[in-house]
CSV table of C-alpha atoms and ligand atoms in Angstrom, one decimal:
chain,number,residue,atom,x,y,z
A,22,UNK,CA,-20.5,17.4,-9.2
A,23,UNK,CA,-20.1,13.8,-9.9
A,24,UNK,CA,-19.5,11.4,-7.1
A,25,UNK,CA,-17.1,8.4,-7.2
A,26,UNK,CA,-18.7,5.0,-7.6
A,27,UNK,CA,-16.1,3.3,-5.5
A,28,UNK,CA,-15.7,-0.5,-5.9
A,29,UNK,CA,-15.3,-2.4,-2.7
A,30,UNK,CA,-13.7,-5.8,-2.1
A,31,UNK,CA,-16.6,-8.1,-2.5
A,32,UNK,CA,-15.4,-10.9,-0.2
A,33,UNK,CA,-13.3,-10.8,3.0
A,34,UNK,CA,-12.6,-13.4,5.6
A,35,UNK,CA,-11.2,-12.3,9.0
A,36,UNK,CA,-9.8,-14.3,11.9
A,37,UNK,CA,-6.8,-16.0,13.4
A,38,UNK,CA,-6.1,-19.1,11.3
A,39,UNK,CA,-8.5,-18.1,8.5
A,40,UNK,CA,-5.6,-18.6,6.1
A,41,UNK,CA,-6.3,-22.3,6.5
A,42,UNK,CA,-9.5,-21.8,4.5
A,43,UNK,CA,-7.7,-20.5,1.4
A,44,UNK,CA,-7.6,-23.8,-0.4
A,45,UNK,CA,-11.4,-24.2,-0.1
A,46,UNK,CA,-11.9,-20.6,-1.3
A,47,UNK,CA,-9.7,-21.2,-4.3
A,48,UNK,CA,-11.0,-24.6,-5.3
A,49,UNK,CA,-14.3,-23.3,-6.6
A,50,UNK,CA,-12.6,-20.6,-8.6
A,51,UNK,CA,-10.4,-23.0,-10.6
A,52,UNK,CA,-11.2,-22.6,-14.3
A,53,UNK,CA,-9.6,-25.8,-15.6
A,54,UNK,CA,-6.8,-28.1,-14.8
A,55,UNK,CA,-4.7,-26.2,-17.3
A,56,UNK,CA,-5.4,-22.8,-15.7
A,57,UNK,CA,-3.1,-22.6,-12.7
A,58,UNK,CA,-3.2,-20.5,-9.5
A,59,UNK,CA,-0.1,-18.4,-9.2
A,60,UNK,CA,1.0,-17.5,-5.7
A,61,UNK,CA,3.2,-14.4,-5.4
A,62,UNK,CA,4.8,-14.7,-2.0
A,63,UNK,CA,7.3,-12.4,-0.2
A,64,UNK,CA,10.6,-14.2,-0.3
A,65,UNK,CA,11.1,-13.7,3.5
A,66,UNK,CA,8.7,-16.8,3.7
A,67,UNK,CA,11.0,-18.9,1.4
A,68,UNK,CA,12.0,-22.0,3.4
A,69,UNK,CA,9.3,-21.2,6.0
A,70,UNK,CA,6.9,-24.1,5.8
A,71,UNK,CA,4.5,-22.3,8.2
A,72,UNK,CA,3.0,-20.5,5.2
A,73,UNK,CA,3.9,-22.6,2.2
A,74,UNK,CA,2.9,-26.0,3.7
A,75,UNK,CA,-0.6,-24.8,4.1
A,76,UNK,CA,-1.0,-24.0,0.4
A,77,UNK,CA,-2.0,-27.1,-1.5
A,78,UNK,CA,-0.7,-26.8,-5.1
A,79,UNK,CA,-2.5,-28.8,-7.7
A,80,UNK,CA,-1.9,-29.4,-11.5
A,81,UNK,CA,0.3,-26.5,-12.7
A,82,UNK,CA,-0.1,-24.2,-9.7
A,83,UNK,CA,3.0,-22.4,-8.9
A,84,UNK,CA,4.6,-20.3,-6.1
A,85,UNK,CA,6.8,-17.4,-7.2
A,86,UNK,CA,8.9,-15.9,-4.4
A,87,UNK,CA,9.4,-12.2,-4.9
A,88,UNK,CA,11.7,-9.8,-3.0
A,89,UNK,CA,10.0,-6.9,-1.3
A,90,UNK,CA,13.3,-5.1,-0.5
A,91,UNK,CA,12.4,-2.5,-3.1
A,92,UNK,CA,9.2,-0.7,-4.0
A,93,UNK,CA,7.3,-2.5,-6.8
A,94,UNK,CA,8.3,-1.5,-10.3
A,95,UNK,CA,6.5,-1.5,-13.6
A,96,UNK,CA,9.3,-3.6,-15.1
A,97,UNK,CA,8.9,-6.2,-12.4
A,98,UNK,CA,5.2,-6.5,-13.2
A,99,UNK,CA,6.0,-6.9,-16.9
A,100,UNK,CA,8.6,-9.7,-16.2
A,101,UNK,CA,6.2,-11.6,-13.9
A,102,UNK,CA,3.4,-11.4,-16.5
A,103,UNK,CA,5.6,-12.6,-19.3
A,104,UNK,CA,6.9,-15.5,-17.1
A,105,UNK,CA,3.4,-16.5,-16.1
A,106,UNK,CA,1.9,-16.4,-19.6
A,107,UNK,CA,4.9,-18.3,-21.1
A,108,UNK,CA,4.7,-21.1,-18.5
A,109,UNK,CA,0.9,-21.5,-18.2
A,110,UNK,CA,-1.0,-23.7,-20.7
A,111,UNK,CA,-4.1,-21.4,-20.3
A,112,UNK,CA,-4.8,-18.1,-18.8
A,113,UNK,CA,-4.4,-18.6,-15.0
A,114,UNK,CA,-7.3,-19.1,-12.7
A,115,UNK,CA,-6.1,-16.5,-10.4
A,116,UNK,CA,-3.2,-14.6,-8.7
A,117,UNK,CA,-2.7,-14.7,-5.0
A,118,UNK,CA,-0.5,-12.1,-3.4
A,119,UNK,CA,0.9,-13.0,0.1
A,120,UNK,CA,3.0,-10.3,1.8
A,121,UNK,CA,3.1,-6.6,2.5
A,122,UNK,CA,2.0,-3.7,0.3
A,123,UNK,CA,4.6,-4.5,-2.3
A,124,UNK,CA,3.3,-8.1,-2.9
A,125,UNK,CA,-0.3,-7.0,-2.8
A,126,UNK,CA,0.3,-4.3,-5.3
A,127,UNK,CA,2.3,-6.6,-7.6
A,128,UNK,CA,-0.5,-9.2,-7.4
A,129,UNK,CA,-3.1,-6.6,-8.4
A,130,UNK,CA,-1.0,-5.2,-11.2
A,131,UNK,CA,-0.1,-8.7,-12.6
A,132,UNK,CA,-3.8,-9.7,-12.6
A,133,UNK,CA,-4.6,-6.6,-14.7
A,134,UNK,CA,-1.7,-7.0,-17.1
A,135,UNK,CA,-2.7,-10.6,-17.9
A,136,UNK,CA,-5.9,-9.4,-19.6
A,137,UNK,CA,-4.8,-6.0,-20.9
A,138,UNK,CA,-2.3,-5.5,-23.8
A,139,UNK,CA,0.9,-3.6,-23.5
A,140,UNK,CA,3.1,-2.9,-20.4
A,141,UNK,CA,2.4,-1.8,-16.9
A,142,UNK,CA,3.5,1.8,-17.4
A,143,UNK,CA,0.8,2.3,-20.0
A,144,UNK,CA,-1.8,2.0,-17.2
A,145,UNK,CA,-0.3,4.3,-14.6
A,146,UNK,CA,-2.9,6.9,-14.0
A,147,UNK,CA,-6.6,7.0,-13.6
A,148,UNK,CA,-9.1,4.6,-15.3
A,149,UNK,CA,-6.9,3.6,-18.2
A,150,UNK,CA,-7.5,-0.2,-17.7
A,151,UNK,CA,-10.0,-1.5,-20.3
A,152,UNK,CA,-10.6,-5.2,-19.4
A,153,UNK,CA,-11.4,-6.8,-16.1
A,154,UNK,CA,-8.4,-8.4,-14.4
A,155,UNK,CA,-8.3,-12.1,-13.7
A,156,UNK,CA,-9.4,-13.3,-10.2
A,157,UNK,CA,-7.0,-12.0,-7.6
A,158,UNK,CA,-6.7,-12.5,-3.9
A,159,UNK,CA,-4.8,-10.4,-1.3
A,160,UNK,CA,-3.4,-11.8,1.9
A,161,UNK,CA,-1.5,-9.2,4.0
A,162,UNK,CA,1.3,-10.5,6.3
A,163,UNK,CA,2.0,-7.0,7.7
A,164,UNK,CA,-0.7,-4.4,8.5
A,165,UNK,CA,-0.9,-0.7,7.6
A,166,UNK,CA,-0.7,0.0,3.9
A,167,UNK,CA,-4.4,-0.3,3.1
A,168,UNK,CA,-3.4,-1.9,-0.2
A,169,UNK,CA,-5.8,-4.8,0.7
A,170,UNK,CA,-8.8,-2.4,0.1
A,171,UNK,CA,-7.5,0.2,-2.3
A,172,UNK,CA,-8.4,0.6,-6.0
A,173,UNK,CA,-4.8,1.4,-6.8
A,174,UNK,CA,-1.5,-0.3,-7.1
A,175,UNK,CA,1.4,2.0,-6.7
A,176,UNK,CA,4.3,1.3,-9.1
A,177,UNK,CA,7.6,3.0,-9.8
A,178,UNK,CA,7.9,3.4,-13.6
A,179,UNK,CA,10.7,4.8,-15.7
A,180,UNK,CA,9.1,8.2,-15.6
A,181,UNK,CA,7.0,8.4,-12.4
A,182,UNK,CA,5.8,6.8,-9.3
A,183,UNK,CA,2.0,6.5,-9.8
A,184,UNK,CA,-0.7,4.0,-9.3
A,185,UNK,CA,-2.8,1.9,-11.7
A,186,UNK,CA,-6.1,3.4,-10.4
A,187,UNK,CA,-9.1,1.5,-11.8
A,188,UNK,CA,-12.3,-0.3,-10.9
A,189,UNK,CA,-10.6,-3.5,-11.9
A,190,UNK,CA,-7.7,-3.1,-9.4
A,191,UNK,CA,-9.4,-4.1,-6.1
A,192,UNK,CA,-9.1,-7.7,-4.9
A,193,UNK,CA,-11.9,-10.1,-5.5
A,194,UNK,CA,-11.1,-11.7,-2.2
A,195,UNK,CA,-9.1,-10.7,0.9
A,196,UNK,CA,-7.9,-13.0,3.7
A,197,UNK,CA,-7.3,-11.1,6.9
A,198,UNK,CA,-5.5,-13.5,9.2
A,199,UNK,CA,-3.7,-11.4,11.9
A,200,UNK,CA,-1.7,-14.5,12.9
A,201,UNK,CA,0.3,-14.1,9.7
A,202,UNK,CA,1.8,-10.8,11.1
A,203,UNK,CA,3.3,-12.4,14.2
A,204,UNK,CA,7.0,-12.4,12.9
A,205,UNK,CA,7.1,-8.8,11.6
A,206,UNK,CA,10.2,-7.0,13.0
A,207,UNK,CA,9.5,-4.2,15.3
A,208,UNK,CA,10.9,-1.4,13.1
A,209,UNK,CA,8.9,-2.6,10.1
A,210,UNK,CA,5.8,-3.0,12.3
A,211,UNK,CA,6.1,0.6,13.3
A,212,UNK,CA,6.9,2.1,9.8
A,213,UNK,CA,4.0,0.2,8.2
A,214,UNK,CA,1.7,1.0,11.1
A,215,UNK,CA,2.6,4.6,10.7
A,216,UNK,CA,1.5,4.4,7.0
A,217,UNK,CA,-2.0,3.7,8.3
A,218,UNK,CA,-1.7,6.5,10.9
A,219,UNK,CA,-0.6,9.0,8.3
A,220,UNK,CA,-3.5,7.9,6.0
A,221,UNK,CA,-5.9,8.8,8.9
A,222,UNK,CA,-4.3,12.2,9.6
A,223,UNK,CA,-4.1,13.2,5.9
A,224,UNK,CA,-7.7,12.1,5.2
A,225,UNK,CA,-9.2,13.7,8.4
A,226,UNK,CA,-7.2,17.0,7.9
A,227,UNK,CA,-7.9,17.2,4.2
A,228,UNK,CA,-10.3,19.4,2.3
A,229,UNK,CA,-11.8,16.4,0.5
A,230,UNK,CA,-13.1,15.0,3.8
A,231,UNK,CA,-16.7,13.8,3.9
A,232,UNK,CA,-18.8,11.7,6.3
A,233,UNK,CA,-17.9,8.5,4.4
A,234,UNK,CA,-14.1,9.1,4.8
A,235,UNK,CA,-14.5,10.5,8.3
A,236,UNK,CA,-16.3,7.6,9.7
A,237,UNK,CA,-13.6,5.2,8.6
A,238,UNK,CA,-10.7,7.6,9.4
A,239,UNK,CA,-11.9,8.3,12.9
A,240,UNK,CA,-12.2,4.6,13.7
A,241,UNK,CA,-8.8,3.9,12.2
A,242,UNK,CA,-7.2,6.7,14.2
A,243,UNK,CA,-8.8,5.5,17.4
A,244,UNK,CA,-7.4,2.0,16.8
A,245,UNK,CA,-3.9,3.5,16.1
A,246,UNK,CA,-4.0,5.4,19.4
A,247,UNK,CA,-4.8,2.2,21.2
A,248,UNK,CA,-2.2,0.1,19.4
A,249,UNK,CA,0.7,2.6,19.6
A,250,UNK,CA,0.0,4.4,22.9
A,251,UNK,CA,-1.9,1.9,25.2
A,252,UNK,CA,0.3,-0.4,27.2
A,253,UNK,CA,-2.5,-2.7,28.3
A,254,UNK,CA,-3.2,-4.2,24.9
A,255,UNK,CA,-2.1,-7.8,24.4
A,256,UNK,CA,0.1,-8.6,21.4
A,257,UNK,CA,-2.7,-10.5,19.7
A,258,UNK,CA,-5.3,-7.8,20.3
A,259,UNK,CA,-2.8,-5.3,19.0
A,260,UNK,CA,-2.2,-7.3,15.8
A,261,UNK,CA,-5.9,-7.9,15.3
A,262,UNK,CA,-6.7,-4.2,15.7
A,263,UNK,CA,-3.9,-3.0,13.4
A,264,UNK,CA,-5.2,-5.2,10.7
A,265,UNK,CA,-8.6,-3.6,11.0
A,266,UNK,CA,-7.0,-0.1,11.4
A,267,UNK,CA,-5.2,-0.7,8.0
A,268,UNK,CA,-8.6,-1.7,6.4
A,269,UNK,CA,-10.4,1.4,7.8
A,270,UNK,CA,-7.5,3.7,7.0
A,271,UNK,CA,-7.6,2.4,3.4
A,272,UNK,CA,-11.3,2.9,3.2
A,273,UNK,CA,-11.0,6.4,4.5
A,274,UNK,CA,-8.5,7.5,1.8
A,275,UNK,CA,-10.4,5.6,-0.9
A,276,UNK,CA,-13.2,8.2,-0.6
A,277,UNK,CA,-10.9,11.2,0.1
A,278,UNK,CA,-7.2,11.4,-0.6
A,279,UNK,CA,-3.8,11.4,1.1
A,280,UNK,CA,-1.8,14.6,1.5
A,281,UNK,CA,1.6,16.3,2.0
A,282,UNK,CA,3.4,13.4,3.6
A,283,UNK,CA,2.5,11.0,0.8
A,284,UNK,CA,3.4,13.5,-2.0
A,285,UNK,CA,6.8,14.1,-0.5
A,286,UNK,CA,7.4,10.5,0.4
A,287,UNK,CA,6.8,9.5,-3.3
A,288,UNK,CA,9.6,12.0,-4.2
A,289,UNK,CA,12.0,10.3,-1.8
A,290,UNK,CA,11.0,6.9,-3.0
A,291,UNK,CA,11.3,7.8,-6.7
A,292,UNK,CA,14.8,9.3,-6.4
A,293,UNK,CA,16.3,7.3,-3.5
A,294,UNK,CA,14.3,4.1,-3.5
A,295,UNK,CA,13.1,4.8,0.1
A,296,UNK,CA,10.3,2.3,1.0
A,297,UNK,CA,6.9,3.8,1.5
A,298,UNK,CA,6.4,3.3,5.3
A,299,UNK,CA,9.7,4.6,6.4
A,300,UNK,CA,9.5,7.4,3.8
A,301,UNK,CA,6.3,8.6,5.3
A,302,UNK,CA,8.0,8.6,8.7
A,303,UNK,CA,11.0,10.6,7.4
A,304,UNK,CA,8.7,13.2,5.9
A,305,UNK,CA,6.2,13.3,8.8
A,306,UNK,CA,8.9,14.3,11.2
A,307,UNK,CA,9.0,17.7,9.5
A,308,UNK,CA,5.4,18.4,8.8
A,309,UNK,CA,4.4,20.2,12.0
A,310,UNK,CA,3.3,23.3,10.0
A,311,UNK,CA,0.8,21.2,8.1
A,312,UNK,CA,-0.4,18.7,10.6
A,313,UNK,CA,0.6,20.0,14.1
A,314,UNK,CA,-1.4,17.6,16.3
A,315,UNK,CA,-0.8,14.7,14.0
A,316,UNK,CA,2.9,15.2,14.1
A,317,UNK,CA,3.0,15.7,17.9
A,318,UNK,CA,1.2,12.4,18.4
A,319,UNK,CA,3.3,10.6,15.8
A,320,UNK,CA,6.5,11.8,17.7
A,321,UNK,CA,5.0,10.5,21.0
A,322,UNK,CA,4.4,7.1,19.4
A,323,UNK,CA,7.9,7.0,17.9
A,324,UNK,CA,9.5,7.8,21.3
A,325,UNK,CA,7.4,5.3,23.1
A,326,UNK,CA,8.6,2.5,20.9
A,327,UNK,CA,12.2,3.7,20.7
A,328,UNK,CA,12.2,3.8,16.9
A,329,UNK,CA,15.0,5.7,15.1
A,330,UNK,CA,14.2,7.4,11.9
A,331,UNK,CA,17.0,7.9,9.4
A,332,UNK,CA,18.3,11.5,9.1
A,333,UNK,CA,20.4,13.3,6.6
A,334,UNK,CA,19.4,11.2,3.6
A,335,UNK,CA,19.1,14.3,1.5
A,336,UNK,CA,22.4,15.8,2.8
A,337,UNK,CA,24.5,15.2,-0.3
A,338,UNK,CA,22.0,15.7,-3.0
A,339,UNK,CA,22.6,18.0,-6.0
A,340,UNK,CA,20.3,20.8,-7.1
A,341,UNK,CA,19.1,18.7,-10.0
A,342,UNK,CA,18.3,15.8,-7.7
A,343,UNK,CA,16.2,18.0,-5.4
A,344,UNK,CA,14.5,19.2,-8.6
A,345,UNK,CA,13.5,15.6,-9.5
A,346,UNK,CA,12.0,14.9,-6.1
A,347,UNK,CA,10.1,18.2,-6.1
A,348,UNK,CA,8.7,17.5,-9.6
A,349,UNK,CA,7.5,14.0,-8.5
A,350,UNK,CA,5.9,15.5,-5.4
A,351,UNK,CA,4.3,18.4,-7.1
A,352,UNK,CA,3.0,16.3,-9.9
A,353,UNK,CA,0.6,14.6,-7.5
A,354,UNK,CA,-1.9,17.5,-7.7
A,355,UNK,CA,-5.0,15.8,-6.0
A,356,UNK,CA,-2.8,15.2,-2.9
A,357,UNK,CA,-1.9,18.9,-2.6
A,358,UNK,CA,-5.4,20.0,-3.4
A,359,UNK,CA,-6.7,17.7,-0.7
A,360,UNK,CA,-4.1,18.9,1.8
A,361,UNK,CA,-4.2,22.7,1.2
A,362,UNK,CA,-7.3,23.4,-0.9
A,363,UNK,CA,-8.0,24.6,-4.4
A,364,UNK,CA,-5.4,27.4,-4.2
A,365,UNK,CA,-2.6,25.2,-3.1
A,366,UNK,CA,-0.3,26.5,-5.8
A,367,UNK,CA,-0.2,29.9,-4.0
A,368,UNK,CA,0.9,28.3,-0.7
A,369,UNK,CA,3.3,25.6,-1.8
A,370,UNK,CA,6.4,26.6,-3.8
A,371,UNK,CA,9.4,24.7,-5.0
A,372,UNK,CA,11.6,26.6,-2.5
A,373,UNK,CA,9.4,25.5,0.4
A,374,UNK,CA,9.6,21.9,-0.7
A,375,UNK,CA,13.4,22.1,-1.1
A,376,UNK,CA,13.8,23.6,2.3
A,377,UNK,CA,11.7,20.7,3.8
A,378,UNK,CA,13.7,18.0,1.8
A,379,UNK,CA,16.9,19.6,3.0
A,380,UNK,CA,15.9,18.8,6.6
A,381,UNK,CA,15.4,15.1,5.9
B,8,LIG,ZN1,0.4,5.1,2.3
């Protein structure tokens, strides 16, 4: 038995308005006047001076606005890296990702590909990255994905949806400023919050569970219950707590694994481009056989907040399309083993997965 030697984010700053300290944090990390900081920012903030006016650009520093409408792709990483290398006099001083899970994952992947040859899809898998990434900072503007603490960056490639899992993936610095989440739309808030909730359920119900994961998972689940079921919480308290729930949920799965909902959600995302948070919700609606209590509480949360989940998205799919989703889902073996144990292949069949997808 060999235990994981899990790298944690070495520096984190938490608090309302802590984003204002970013310039000071970065100043001491500048390598030279020819080595710019590159800010990858969700394009919903384009033309919104509230975020951009607080970033002081010096020398060749640059903001690149990136759309998070779709899940991050390996080709998107390759294009960003090429653009950054071509336009920078020297290797950049750092990459700063500002946005949701998509922007955070892109920032992590770009910082890796700047120091590693080849293209992003070469590194999809476990521990394939050879050289340390350049300095990278993650600043979430929506809470739930856990990307701010994870050692992976989930990318959709030409052949699969899989993370770049490596010791070089985690951020060097994270800025947790709950104020940055104030304008998140309600539906999006719920879907991304449920990503965190599902991380807790899948971790706590999994066979990989251990005291490390459990301690973080239980705290995150407790926070989720408060946030999504307790009326007395103020908006600010709720946002502060969700940011920490996301952190703890991410820490929980870091030392265990996710499960059935994530495996099936990756299938939906790969074939239909369904975003991760909403994909988890679509799947979780139908997983009462696997997570009875977790699904019941999820439904209570969904009803309480009047959220509608898309239905019938698999209604018109062909057999071969179902086959693609099933192959993507079943390919994620550690997720199934965590959810159902070593003999998961005896319990879960292609037919079962198809029947589940057909309900979605
Ligand atoms: Zn997730």
